[in-house]
Amino acid sequence: MVAIARRPRWAVLAGSAAALALALTGCSGTTGSGGAQTTLTFLVDNADTTVAMADQVASDFNAANPDIKVEVETRPQGGDGDNIVKTRLSTGDMSDVFAYNSGSLFQQLGPAQNLLPVTNEPYMSDVSPSFLPVVSAGKEAYGVPFSTGSAGAVLYNKKVYQKLGLSVPTTWSEFMANSRKIKDAGIDPIIQTYKTTWTSQLFVLGDFANVAAADPTFAADYTANKAKYATTPAAIKGFEHQEEAAKAGFFNKDYASATYQQGLDKLASGEGAQYPILTGAIAALKSTHPENIADIGLFPLPGDDAAKNPLTVWLPGGAYIPKTTQHPAEAKKFQAFLASKAGCASQAKGAAPNGPYLVKDCQLPTDIAPAVKDMLTYFNDPAKNSPALEFLSPVKGPSLQQITVEVGSGIRSAQDAAARHDDDVKKQAQQLNLPGWN
């Protein structure tokens, strides 16, 4: 097996004091044919599950392709990571392949200027048609799926619910009533983890399926600058719900300093009962709390209409090739592996799946977590889900996570936050030259 080196070059670019040494080594070897070996670098975020998955696919790809060695590099998550990706693309210093968001954040990378189009590569025929629009710009596609579909939802501790005789809520009022009973029992009703700022956004982002159900044209109107969060009753409710839950005292006392991992710890132990979060958390829970994974269930962030009660779903991120790569053929070969049945199996071996793969013939393992089974019920019924707004509109506010931290902390009202968010997206929409914004 060829050694896998992980090189966190982001530390230098970000001006960090020191990079964390994250080298994973295996037994050394040669190509077997005596020929030269090409090294590819693969940049991913530094979430434990992402790194485990990247290491596994690198190892399996290396074993099947001894003339190529994939080295995994890491970068931070969230806004810092976004800036590093954009900086490395603009300076011509990007890895040979890199994993990044699909949808609106992908559009901000300037795909036509910076990425290698792979529209007509044979392996693209194995990629689900539902994925292609979120990694395309103009007539060209640029990425393949890395990881699975997921959702923004509420993960909950089923033991707490059973102990207190609670039923899964299908409306916001039922959710708040459950939360009051949980608080009365001495348990934190709603886990919030603002030290990891991106986690603060789920009350808004995870509520979008409710927005779409109530106002089906909102995404198109929002993109055209004809609808605003602050003036659309269905859209502002995510901000209002976060404000309402905060004022009710339903958050853990250490919400301001708690990290994402601490939030998972609280959920697994039953110290906290409900965590609005992206379902990537399921793989993290299976890794760090395997003994508790059967205790965790999932339900959509509730809205007003119990008859609809839809789930907000996220399409996978993509794996892209920058135009600056010196090894385009090898990079495409790695992309092809990711978009194959073998690549899906390798990803599943590295980290527990959080939802369905969007690659032909890829199947989920039989031992998926109960929360994933809960989620698939919604994925399998088009009437019960909606893509998150970032997959329906290129407009995404870069400061939303800071704004929602302020709402959840009682610093900013929901109305003011929604208005600030509307103002925040304006500059980005203008940079994308979207009609109606100039």
Tab-separated table of C-alpha atoms in Angstrom:
chain	number	residue	atom	x	y	z
A	1	MET	CA	0.000	0.000	0.000
A	2	VAL	CA	1.300	3.430	-0.897
A	3	ALA	CA	1.628	5.880	1.979
A	4	ILE	CA	-0.939	8.664	2.246
A	5	ALA	CA	0.421	12.020	3.378
A	6	ARG	CA	-1.872	14.760	4.552
A	7	ARG	CA	-0.511	18.263	4.036
A	8	PRO	CA	-2.505	21.100	5.642
A	9	ARG	CA	-1.104	23.906	3.470
A	10	TRP	CA	-4.018	26.137	4.458
A	11	ALA	CA	-2.204	27.062	7.659
A	12	VAL	CA	0.396	29.049	5.728
A	13	LEU	CA	-2.177	30.743	3.509
A	14	ALA	CA	-4.355	31.694	6.452
A	15	GLY	CA	-1.472	33.117	8.418
A	16	SER	CA	-1.964	30.557	11.126
A	17	ALA	CA	0.736	30.181	13.737
A	18	ALA	CA	1.373	26.534	12.987
A	19	ALA	CA	-0.162	23.706	11.016
A	20	LEU	CA	-1.345	20.638	12.821
A	21	ALA	CA	0.706	17.651	11.702
A	22	LEU	CA	-1.768	15.158	10.317
A	23	ALA	CA	0.309	12.555	8.534
A	24	LEU	CA	-1.201	9.150	8.038
A	25	THR	CA	1.386	6.637	6.933
A	26	GLY	CA	1.186	3.106	5.681
A	27	CYS	CA	3.624	0.614	4.245
A	28	SER	CA	5.752	2.013	1.468
A	29	GLY	CA	5.952	0.541	-1.987
A	30	THR	CA	6.740	1.075	-5.633
A	31	THR	CA	4.585	1.171	-8.709
A	32	GLY	CA	5.347	-2.476	-9.348
A	33	SER	CA	6.283	-1.800	-12.972
A	34	GLY	CA	9.295	0.314	-12.216
A	35	GLY	CA	7.717	3.312	-13.934
A	36	ALA	CA	7.432	6.835	-12.621
A	37	GLN	CA	4.641	7.521	-10.147
A	38	THR	CA	2.450	10.606	-10.437
A	39	THR	CA	1.433	12.337	-7.213
A	40	LEU	CA	-2.017	13.945	-7.001
A	41	THR	CA	-3.041	16.228	-4.166
A	42	PHE	CA	-6.638	16.089	-2.901
A	43	LEU	CA	-7.877	18.969	-0.717
A	44	VAL	CA	-10.774	18.378	1.713
A	45	ASP	CA	-12.138	20.095	4.817
A	46	ASN	CA	-10.765	18.955	8.161
A	47	ALA	CA	-13.941	17.411	9.611
A	48	ASP	CA	-13.018	14.015	11.030
A	49	THR	CA	-15.519	12.153	8.859
A	50	THR	CA	-14.440	13.982	5.691
A	51	VAL	CA	-10.790	13.212	6.343
A	52	ALA	CA	-11.555	9.556	7.112
A	53	MET	CA	-13.502	9.265	3.867
A	54	ALA	CA	-10.789	11.025	1.841
A	55	ASP	CA	-8.066	8.845	3.334
A	56	GLN	CA	-10.042	5.718	2.490
A	57	VAL	CA	-10.712	6.664	-1.132
A	58	ALA	CA	-7.075	7.694	-1.551
A	59	SER	CA	-5.907	4.361	-0.161
A	60	ASP	CA	-8.289	2.328	-2.314
A	61	PHE	CA	-7.534	4.353	-5.432
A	62	ASN	CA	-3.792	4.046	-4.829
A	63	ALA	CA	-4.094	0.285	-4.466
A	64	ALA	CA	-5.929	0.014	-7.780
A	65	ASN	CA	-3.655	2.509	-9.544
A	66	PRO	CA	-0.072	1.948	-8.413
A	67	ASP	CA	1.235	4.482	-10.933
A	68	ILE	CA	-0.639	7.269	-9.112
A	69	LYS	CA	-0.313	8.338	-5.486
A	70	VAL	CA	-3.050	10.524	-3.967
A	71	GLU	CA	-1.997	12.735	-1.067
A	72	VAL	CA	-4.790	14.188	1.111
A	73	GLU	CA	-4.518	17.820	2.202
A	74	THR	CA	-6.831	19.549	4.679
A	75	ARG	CA	-8.316	22.997	5.159
A	76	PRO	CA	-10.613	24.492	7.821
A	77	GLN	CA	-14.380	24.298	7.606
A	78	GLY	CA	-16.748	27.269	7.323
A	79	GLY	CA	-15.865	30.755	6.154
A	80	ASP	CA	-12.119	30.365	6.716
A	81	GLY	CA	-12.094	27.334	4.461
A	82	ASP	CA	-14.139	29.153	1.817
A	83	ASN	CA	-11.588	31.953	1.734
A	84	ILE	CA	-8.690	29.521	1.422
A	85	VAL	CA	-10.285	27.726	-1.513
A	86	LYS	CA	-10.911	31.027	-3.312
A	87	THR	CA	-7.411	32.298	-2.530
A	88	ARG	CA	-5.705	29.160	-3.776
A	89	LEU	CA	-7.723	29.201	-6.978
A	90	SER	CA	-6.929	32.858	-7.626
A	91	THR	CA	-3.202	32.384	-6.971
A	92	GLY	CA	-2.885	29.195	-9.034
A	93	ASP	CA	-1.924	27.188	-5.958
A	94	MET	CA	-4.911	24.808	-5.825
A	95	SER	CA	-4.546	21.066	-5.289
A	96	ASP	CA	-4.990	18.742	-8.276
A	97	VAL	CA	-8.474	17.790	-7.049
A	98	PHE	CA	-10.462	19.520	-4.321
A	99	ALA	CA	-13.731	18.872	-2.540
A	100	TYR	CA	-16.083	21.816	-2.050
A	101	ASN	CA	-19.768	22.711	-1.893
A	102	SER	CA	-22.098	22.346	-4.816
A	103	GLY	CA	-24.885	24.847	-5.542
A	104	SER	CA	-24.556	28.552	-4.815
A	105	LEU	CA	-21.105	28.410	-3.188
A	106	PHE	CA	-19.779	26.484	-6.183
A	107	GLN	CA	-21.004	29.301	-8.453
A	108	GLN	CA	-18.888	31.777	-6.481
A	109	LEU	CA	-15.691	29.950	-7.522
A	110	GLY	CA	-15.862	31.298	-11.075
A	111	PRO	CA	-16.084	27.798	-12.581
A	112	ALA	CA	-15.559	28.828	-16.213
A	113	GLN	CA	-12.409	30.747	-15.301
A	114	ASN	CA	-10.922	28.384	-12.720
A	115	LEU	CA	-12.143	24.807	-13.194
A	116	LEU	CA	-11.645	22.079	-15.761
A	117	PRO	CA	-14.935	21.134	-17.475
A	118	VAL	CA	-15.666	17.408	-17.518
A	119	THR	CA	-19.082	17.452	-19.186
A	120	ASN	CA	-18.258	14.890	-21.831
A	121	GLU	CA	-16.106	12.535	-19.786
A	122	PRO	CA	-17.521	8.970	-19.925
A	123	TYR	CA	-17.843	8.693	-16.146
A	124	MET	CA	-20.264	11.622	-16.033
A	125	SER	CA	-22.979	9.333	-17.422
A	126	ASP	CA	-22.958	7.534	-14.060
A	127	VAL	CA	-23.694	10.734	-12.122
A	128	SER	CA	-27.336	11.285	-11.178
A	129	PRO	CA	-29.063	13.864	-13.410
A	130	SER	CA	-30.369	15.563	-10.249
A	131	PHE	CA	-26.780	16.366	-9.231
A	132	LEU	CA	-25.487	17.815	-12.482
A	133	PRO	CA	-27.238	21.231	-12.266
A	134	VAL	CA	-25.571	22.050	-8.936
A	135	VAL	CA	-22.045	21.516	-10.347
A	136	SER	CA	-22.692	23.182	-13.706
A	137	ALA	CA	-22.181	26.697	-15.015
A	138	GLY	CA	-23.487	27.570	-18.445
A	139	LYS	CA	-23.408	24.411	-20.549
A	140	GLU	CA	-20.502	22.784	-18.714
A	141	ALA	CA	-20.374	20.415	-15.722
A	142	TYR	CA	-17.321	20.512	-13.475
A	143	GLY	CA	-17.717	18.075	-10.591
A	144	VAL	CA	-18.672	14.608	-9.397
A	145	PRO	CA	-20.374	13.824	-6.071
A	146	PHE	CA	-18.190	13.403	-3.013
A	147	SER	CA	-20.211	11.957	-0.110
A	148	THR	CA	-23.986	11.508	-0.018
A	149	GLY	CA	-27.155	13.518	-0.060
A	150	SER	CA	-28.042	14.877	3.366
A	151	ALA	CA	-30.517	17.116	5.135
A	152	GLY	CA	-30.901	19.986	7.555
A	153	ALA	CA	-33.100	18.548	10.282
A	154	VAL	CA	-33.487	17.944	13.999
A	155	LEU	CA	-31.581	14.995	15.399
A	156	TYR	CA	-33.193	13.906	18.651
A	157	ASN	CA	-32.480	11.490	21.478
A	158	LYS	CA	-35.174	8.821	21.295
A	159	LYS	CA	-34.540	7.656	24.867
A	160	VAL	CA	-35.352	11.132	26.177
A	161	TYR	CA	-38.495	11.234	24.065
A	162	GLN	CA	-39.562	7.789	25.269
A	163	LYS	CA	-38.855	8.602	28.903
A	164	LEU	CA	-40.989	11.751	28.734
A	165	GLY	CA	-43.732	10.221	26.575
A	166	LEU	CA	-43.169	12.644	23.702
A	167	SER	CA	-44.229	12.203	20.077
A	168	VAL	CA	-42.283	13.483	17.077
A	169	PRO	CA	-43.584	17.018	16.370
A	170	THR	CA	-44.984	17.959	12.988
A	171	THR	CA	-45.605	21.650	13.749
A	172	TRP	CA	-43.565	24.388	15.404
A	173	SER	CA	-46.044	24.690	18.280
A	174	GLU	CA	-45.691	20.961	18.994
A	175	PHE	CA	-41.900	21.320	18.897
A	176	MET	CA	-42.015	24.140	21.434
A	177	ALA	CA	-44.424	22.179	23.669
A	178	ASN	CA	-42.035	19.215	23.620
A	179	SER	CA	-39.152	21.537	24.439
A	180	ARG	CA	-40.977	22.898	27.504
A	181	LYS	CA	-41.531	19.363	28.827
A	182	ILE	CA	-37.894	18.514	28.221
A	183	LYS	CA	-36.730	21.619	30.077
A	184	ASP	CA	-39.052	20.827	32.984
A	185	ALA	CA	-37.349	17.421	33.197
A	186	GLY	CA	-33.954	19.097	33.689
A	187	ILE	CA	-32.626	18.311	30.210
A	188	ASP	CA	-31.409	20.853	27.649
A	189	PRO	CA	-34.241	20.988	25.081
A	190	ILE	CA	-32.366	22.441	22.090
A	191	ILE	CA	-28.626	22.107	21.598
A	192	GLN	CA	-26.809	25.100	20.117
A	193	THR	CA	-23.054	25.266	19.460
A	194	TYR	CA	-22.025	28.771	18.473
A	195	LYS	CA	-18.293	28.242	18.985
A	196	THR	CA	-18.656	26.352	15.683
A	197	THR	CA	-20.429	29.237	14.018
A	198	TRP	CA	-21.841	27.479	10.947
A	199	THR	CA	-24.082	25.338	13.162
A	200	SER	CA	-26.093	28.431	14.135
A	201	GLN	CA	-27.691	28.651	10.667
A	202	LEU	CA	-29.929	25.578	10.773
A	203	PHE	CA	-33.047	27.317	12.108
A	204	VAL	CA	-32.996	29.344	8.876
A	205	LEU	CA	-31.398	27.010	6.323
A	206	GLY	CA	-33.194	23.881	7.525
A	207	ASP	CA	-36.549	25.662	7.412
A	208	PHE	CA	-36.455	26.268	3.671
A	209	ALA	CA	-38.659	23.295	2.765
A	210	ASN	CA	-41.388	24.969	4.809
A	211	VAL	CA	-40.761	28.232	2.938
A	212	ALA	CA	-41.009	26.457	-0.417
A	213	ALA	CA	-44.202	24.666	0.623
A	214	ALA	CA	-45.846	27.937	1.667
A	215	ASP	CA	-44.419	30.114	-1.124
A	216	PRO	CA	-43.400	27.956	-4.124
A	217	THR	CA	-42.030	30.876	-6.165
A	218	PHE	CA	-39.821	32.267	-3.396
A	219	ALA	CA	-36.509	30.872	-4.732
A	220	ALA	CA	-37.078	32.322	-8.205
A	221	ASP	CA	-38.334	35.636	-6.840
A	222	TYR	CA	-35.431	35.825	-4.385
A	223	THR	CA	-32.937	35.239	-7.214
A	224	ALA	CA	-34.583	37.999	-9.261
A	225	ASN	CA	-34.530	40.411	-6.280
A	226	LYS	CA	-38.325	40.399	-6.145
A	227	ALA	CA	-38.649	38.754	-2.699
A	228	LYS	CA	-36.868	39.372	0.595
A	229	TYR	CA	-36.522	37.416	3.815
A	230	ALA	CA	-37.555	40.430	5.883
A	231	THR	CA	-40.785	41.001	3.957
A	232	THR	CA	-41.851	37.431	3.133
A	233	PRO	CA	-43.871	35.959	6.033
A	234	ALA	CA	-42.880	32.347	5.313
A	235	ALA	CA	-39.174	33.153	4.909
A	236	ILE	CA	-38.673	35.201	8.064
A	237	LYS	CA	-40.045	32.433	10.273
A	238	GLY	CA	-36.697	30.672	10.507
A	239	PHE	CA	-35.218	33.768	12.159
A	240	GLU	CA	-38.336	34.169	14.312
A	241	HIS	CA	-38.208	30.553	15.483
A	242	GLN	CA	-34.581	30.882	16.531
A	243	GLU	CA	-35.400	34.076	18.430
A	244	GLU	CA	-38.428	32.474	20.079
A	245	ALA	CA	-36.502	29.396	21.207
A	246	ALA	CA	-33.708	31.560	22.615
A	247	LYS	CA	-36.095	33.792	24.545
A	248	ALA	CA	-37.804	30.704	25.983
A	249	GLY	CA	-34.484	29.620	27.500
A	250	PHE	CA	-34.465	26.338	25.611
A	251	PHE	CA	-30.759	26.383	24.695
A	252	ASN	CA	-27.938	24.770	26.680
A	253	LYS	CA	-26.325	27.322	29.002
A	254	ASP	CA	-22.958	27.009	27.264
A	255	TYR	CA	-24.408	27.579	23.785
A	256	ALA	CA	-22.017	30.479	23.104
A	257	SER	CA	-18.858	28.464	23.804
A	258	ALA	CA	-19.967	24.935	22.912
A	259	THR	CA	-18.441	23.285	19.857
A	260	TYR	CA	-20.053	21.031	17.291
A	261	GLN	CA	-18.406	17.957	18.844
A	262	GLN	CA	-19.636	18.957	22.293
A	263	GLY	CA	-23.119	19.278	20.815
A	264	LEU	CA	-22.882	15.732	19.511
A	265	ASP	CA	-21.677	14.568	22.920
A	266	LYS	CA	-24.679	16.198	24.588
A	267	LEU	CA	-27.084	14.599	22.131
A	268	ALA	CA	-25.579	11.123	22.424
A	269	SER	CA	-25.534	11.193	26.232
A	270	GLY	CA	-29.067	12.600	26.545
A	271	GLU	CA	-27.793	15.744	28.266
A	272	GLY	CA	-29.475	17.535	25.361
A	273	ALA	CA	-32.536	16.244	23.550
A	274	GLN	CA	-32.763	17.994	20.151
A	275	TYR	CA	-30.065	19.342	17.831
A	276	PRO	CA	-30.976	21.246	14.626
A	277	ILE	CA	-28.019	20.298	12.441
A	278	LEU	CA	-26.873	18.947	9.098
A	279	THR	CA	-27.067	15.174	8.931
A	280	GLY	CA	-23.345	14.848	8.409
A	281	ALA	CA	-23.575	14.646	12.189
A	282	ILE	CA	-24.864	11.074	11.872
A	283	ALA	CA	-21.535	9.811	10.552
A	284	ALA	CA	-19.710	11.755	13.252
A	285	LEU	CA	-21.950	10.222	15.929
A	286	LYS	CA	-21.406	6.740	14.553
A	287	SER	CA	-17.666	7.346	14.740
A	288	THR	CA	-17.460	8.898	18.201
A	289	HIS	CA	-20.523	7.385	19.903
A	290	PRO	CA	-21.221	4.056	18.174
A	291	GLU	CA	-22.912	2.731	21.306
A	292	ASN	CA	-25.524	5.515	21.108
A	293	ILE	CA	-26.232	5.681	17.369
A	294	ALA	CA	-29.405	3.567	17.706
A	295	ASP	CA	-30.743	6.134	20.200
A	296	ILE	CA	-30.741	8.966	17.655
A	297	GLY	CA	-33.704	9.729	15.383
A	298	LEU	CA	-34.498	12.489	12.906
A	299	PHE	CA	-37.409	14.757	12.032
A	300	PRO	CA	-37.723	17.859	9.810
A	301	LEU	CA	-37.612	21.306	11.327
A	302	PRO	CA	-41.335	21.814	11.866
A	303	GLY	CA	-43.340	24.583	10.260
A	304	ASP	CA	-47.003	25.531	10.513
A	305	ASP	CA	-48.588	22.860	8.322
A	306	ALA	CA	-48.588	19.333	9.784
A	307	ALA	CA	-50.037	17.959	6.548
A	308	LYS	CA	-46.922	18.997	4.613
A	309	ASN	CA	-44.081	18.793	7.184
A	310	PRO	CA	-41.339	18.576	4.513
A	311	LEU	CA	-37.603	17.977	4.902
A	312	THR	CA	-34.928	20.352	3.588
A	313	VAL	CA	-32.356	18.295	1.700
A	314	TRP	CA	-28.772	19.000	0.660
A	315	LEU	CA	-27.147	17.559	-2.421
A	316	PRO	CA	-23.581	16.288	-1.973
A	317	GLY	CA	-20.585	18.500	-2.382
A	318	GLY	CA	-18.448	18.036	-5.460
A	319	ALA	CA	-14.893	17.021	-6.308
A	320	TYR	CA	-13.426	19.450	-8.841
A	321	ILE	CA	-10.253	19.830	-10.910
A	322	PRO	CA	-8.651	23.281	-11.231
A	323	LYS	CA	-7.335	24.372	-14.604
A	324	THR	CA	-3.912	24.785	-13.012
A	325	THR	CA	-3.401	21.069	-12.386
A	326	GLN	CA	-0.311	19.604	-14.025
A	327	HIS	CA	-1.938	16.171	-14.125
A	328	PRO	CA	-5.384	16.483	-15.741
A	329	ALA	CA	-5.568	12.890	-17.008
A	330	GLU	CA	-4.744	11.437	-13.595
A	331	ALA	CA	-7.111	13.877	-11.873
A	332	LYS	CA	-9.948	12.777	-14.172
A	333	LYS	CA	-9.112	9.148	-13.412
A	334	PHE	CA	-9.520	9.941	-9.702
A	335	GLN	CA	-12.802	11.740	-10.397
A	336	ALA	CA	-13.986	8.674	-12.304
A	337	PHE	CA	-13.223	6.504	-9.286
A	338	LEU	CA	-15.248	8.765	-7.002
A	339	ALA	CA	-18.183	8.551	-9.439
A	340	SER	CA	-18.221	4.758	-9.506
A	341	LYS	CA	-19.734	1.926	-7.506
A	342	ALA	CA	-16.277	1.117	-6.132
A	343	GLY	CA	-15.822	4.755	-5.147
A	344	CYS	CA	-19.128	4.798	-3.260
A	345	ALA	CA	-18.160	1.615	-1.417
A	346	SER	CA	-14.819	3.150	-0.508
A	347	GLN	CA	-16.496	6.298	0.825
A	348	ALA	CA	-18.920	4.189	2.878
A	349	LYS	CA	-15.983	2.252	4.315
A	350	GLY	CA	-14.298	5.487	5.352
A	351	ALA	CA	-17.353	7.120	6.969
A	352	ALA	CA	-20.911	6.014	7.612
A	353	PRO	CA	-23.274	7.320	4.889
A	354	ASN	CA	-25.608	10.186	5.791
A	355	GLY	CA	-28.068	9.594	2.949
A	356	PRO	CA	-28.289	8.308	-0.630
A	357	TYR	CA	-25.398	8.311	-3.091
A	358	LEU	CA	-26.068	10.139	-6.361
A	359	VAL	CA	-24.085	7.745	-8.509
A	360	LYS	CA	-25.483	4.941	-10.670
A	361	ASP	CA	-25.652	1.482	-9.028
A	362	CYS	CA	-24.427	2.741	-5.645
A	363	GLN	CA	-26.304	1.136	-2.772
A	364	LEU	CA	-26.394	2.014	0.908
A	365	PRO	CA	-25.065	-0.545	3.389
A	366	THR	CA	-27.658	-2.618	5.227
A	367	ASP	CA	-26.519	-1.341	8.626
A	368	ILE	CA	-27.331	2.347	8.112
A	369	ALA	CA	-28.165	4.343	11.212
A	370	PRO	CA	-31.835	4.696	12.278
A	371	ALA	CA	-31.671	8.450	11.674
A	372	VAL	CA	-30.676	7.823	8.055
A	373	LYS	CA	-33.653	5.482	7.683
A	374	ASP	CA	-35.871	8.254	9.066
A	375	MET	CA	-34.442	10.633	6.467
A	376	LEU	CA	-34.904	8.273	3.510
A	377	THR	CA	-38.666	8.315	4.101
A	378	TYR	CA	-38.620	11.978	3.077
A	379	PHE	CA	-35.992	11.595	0.327
A	380	ASN	CA	-38.082	8.924	-1.380
A	381	ASP	CA	-41.212	11.100	-1.631
A	382	PRO	CA	-40.780	14.250	-3.767
A	383	ALA	CA	-43.786	15.825	-2.068
A	384	LYS	CA	-42.052	15.518	1.315
A	385	ASN	CA	-38.799	17.339	0.570
A	386	SER	CA	-37.283	20.400	-1.050
A	387	PRO	CA	-33.675	21.186	-1.898
A	388	ALA	CA	-32.136	23.840	0.320
A	389	LEU	CA	-32.249	27.347	-1.129
A	390	GLU	CA	-28.569	27.228	-2.108
A	391	PHE	CA	-29.416	24.556	-4.698
A	392	LEU	CA	-32.260	26.578	-6.196
A	393	SER	CA	-30.621	30.002	-6.202
A	394	PRO	CA	-27.036	31.220	-6.632
A	395	VAL	CA	-27.717	33.932	-4.039
A	396	LYS	CA	-26.241	33.073	-0.640
A	397	GLY	CA	-25.308	35.520	2.091
A	398	PRO	CA	-21.724	35.112	3.338
A	399	SER	CA	-22.502	36.521	6.798
A	400	LEU	CA	-25.535	34.395	7.677
A	401	GLN	CA	-23.688	32.379	10.304
A	402	GLN	CA	-22.621	35.518	12.155
A	403	ILE	CA	-26.151	36.931	11.894
A	404	THR	CA	-27.781	33.784	13.291
A	405	VAL	CA	-25.286	33.671	16.170
A	406	GLU	CA	-26.515	37.166	17.049
A	407	VAL	CA	-30.167	36.107	16.871
A	408	GLY	CA	-29.631	33.032	19.015
A	409	SER	CA	-27.620	35.085	21.500
A	410	GLY	CA	-30.328	37.756	21.881
A	411	ILE	CA	-28.121	40.423	20.312
A	412	ARG	CA	-30.245	41.017	17.210
A	413	SER	CA	-33.985	40.669	16.611
A	414	ALA	CA	-35.362	38.340	13.971
A	415	GLN	CA	-36.704	41.274	11.936
A	416	ASP	CA	-33.392	43.113	12.028
A	417	ALA	CA	-31.487	39.928	11.233
A	418	ALA	CA	-33.628	39.147	8.202
A	419	ALA	CA	-33.147	42.681	6.899
A	420	ARG	CA	-29.398	42.479	7.453
A	421	HIS	CA	-29.310	39.140	5.645
A	422	ASP	CA	-31.179	40.670	2.696
A	423	ASP	CA	-28.598	43.446	2.560
A	424	ASP	CA	-25.746	40.941	2.922
A	425	VAL	CA	-26.671	39.025	-0.225
A	426	LYS	CA	-26.846	42.125	-2.405
A	427	LYS	CA	-23.100	42.507	-2.997
A	428	GLN	CA	-22.697	38.839	-3.822
A	429	ALA	CA	-25.631	38.893	-6.253
A	430	GLN	CA	-24.123	41.920	-7.987
A	431	GLN	CA	-20.757	40.156	-8.278
A	432	LEU	CA	-22.568	37.334	-10.066
A	433	ASN	CA	-24.175	39.908	-12.400
A	434	LEU	CA	-27.647	38.583	-11.672
A	435	PRO	CA	-30.492	40.472	-13.386
A	436	GLY	CA	-32.445	42.811	-11.152
A	437	TRP	CA	-29.679	43.530	-8.643
A	438	ASN	CA	-27.878	46.495	-10.214
